[in-house]
XYZ file of C-alpha atoms in Angstrom:
135
model
C 268.120 -20.252 149.105
C 268.284 -22.912 151.127
C 267.627 -22.540 154.812
C 269.959 -24.020 157.602
C 268.982 -25.647 160.027
C 271.374 -25.119 163.798
C 272.155 -27.881 165.413
C 270.466 -29.273 168.996
C 271.459 -26.904 171.988
C 272.634 -28.684 174.597
C 269.076 -28.392 177.150
C 270.687 -27.812 181.065
C 268.455 -28.264 184.113
C 269.803 -26.239 186.802
C 268.373 -28.513 189.796
C 270.633 -26.804 192.666
C 267.384 -24.432 193.487
C 265.612 -27.728 194.298
C 268.634 -29.573 196.161
C 268.573 -26.529 198.615
C 264.974 -26.610 199.440
C 264.599 -30.299 199.872
C 267.445 -29.772 202.621
C 265.892 -26.448 204.065
C 262.677 -28.532 204.533
C 264.395 -31.574 205.935
C 266.636 -29.277 208.216
C 263.044 -27.516 209.343
C 260.946 -31.313 209.727
C 264.329 -32.489 212.124
C 263.946 -29.365 214.567
C 260.211 -29.551 214.501
C 260.278 -33.861 215.923
C 263.325 -33.417 218.276
C 260.766 -30.466 219.661
C 257.815 -32.471 220.153
C 260.438 -35.523 221.482
C 261.452 -33.725 223.846
C 258.024 -32.002 225.064
C 257.776 -35.242 226.602
C 261.177 -36.277 227.635
C 260.372 -35.682 231.046
C 259.640 -39.192 232.973
C 256.230 -39.615 234.053
C 253.818 -42.311 234.903
C 250.396 -41.343 233.272
C 247.518 -42.758 234.527
C 245.275 -45.928 233.748
C 241.645 -44.935 232.437
C 239.351 -47.366 231.325
C 237.145 -45.186 228.992
C 240.726 -43.784 227.409
C 240.465 -41.905 223.655
C 242.907 -41.863 221.325
C 243.257 -37.693 220.319
C 243.729 -38.203 216.427
C 244.299 -34.189 215.731
C 247.794 -33.746 218.620
C 248.891 -30.837 215.830
C 249.229 -27.065 217.397
C 248.436 -29.073 221.069
C 250.516 -27.314 223.923
C 252.288 -29.955 225.957
C 252.228 -29.764 229.354
C 253.703 -31.997 232.070
C 253.561 -32.140 236.030
C 255.168 -34.437 237.939
C 254.751 -36.171 240.489
C 255.821 -33.675 243.226
C 253.259 -31.380 241.309
C 256.023 -29.164 239.580
C 254.442 -27.748 236.358
C 256.493 -28.262 233.078
C 256.790 -26.798 229.813
C 259.148 -28.516 227.440
C 261.819 -29.162 229.259
C 261.868 -25.428 231.525
C 260.211 -25.586 234.896
C 257.921 -23.121 235.768
C 256.180 -21.490 238.385
C 252.282 -21.136 238.636
C 252.353 -17.579 238.019
C 255.523 -18.362 234.908
C 252.610 -20.718 233.776
C 250.218 -18.492 233.680
C 252.390 -15.483 231.392
C 253.452 -18.598 229.126
C 249.587 -19.440 228.325
C 248.302 -16.194 227.582
C 251.964 -15.372 225.533
C 251.372 -18.895 223.559
C 247.565 -17.988 222.727
C 248.706 -14.906 221.505
C 251.440 -16.231 219.234
C 249.294 -19.204 218.394
C 245.706 -19.084 218.380
C 244.010 -21.338 219.308
C 244.998 -22.443 222.651
C 244.644 -26.704 223.082
C 246.948 -27.988 225.520
C 247.882 -31.782 226.403
C 248.261 -32.188 229.983
C 250.511 -35.097 231.189
C 250.246 -35.256 234.713
C 251.909 -37.980 236.957
C 249.257 -40.753 238.248
C 250.402 -39.776 242.113
C 250.731 -35.477 241.451
C 248.022 -33.819 243.673
C 243.892 -33.320 242.082
C 244.416 -29.756 243.948
C 247.510 -29.207 241.568
C 245.261 -30.823 238.810
C 242.789 -28.425 239.545
C 245.154 -25.631 239.224
C 246.441 -25.819 236.036
C 242.695 -26.056 234.591
C 241.794 -22.815 236.216
C 245.515 -21.369 235.037
C 244.379 -22.503 231.261
C 240.910 -21.362 231.528
C 241.966 -18.187 232.881
C 244.306 -17.675 229.344
C 241.693 -18.617 226.830
C 242.364 -22.560 226.948
C 239.517 -24.185 223.971
C 240.498 -27.281 224.899
C 242.037 -29.244 227.556
C 242.573 -33.112 227.359
C 245.000 -35.155 229.725
C 247.361 -37.990 228.717
C 246.630 -41.623 229.707
C 247.211 -45.170 228.947
C 244.201 -47.683 228.490
C 243.519 -50.477 230.279
């Protein structure tokens, strides 16, 4: 008895799931990069510091903006001091640890900076850095 060979089957690879995953990743990165850009959109004239150092790891850092009049912004939303404290506490619970980057205008009063620092300490921030330009 002679064994017959089967004709070779056409093997097809379904790449539809891979295309779906690539598309979802693309959308995810587009949305998250837009959020980071929006947090820095507020027009702020940063102070100049001669001893400024660049922080390599900005990942997971909450960006707080303070304009020249002392108004506090979380992202593009203005909040009062009570709302700011509540925001920081909620942020710590949802995404610990709480690390903050403060972008304060060069004309912001020292009193307002101190209030923001105290609110960050009360909320449990482990690190607060200030954005500056290096001279």
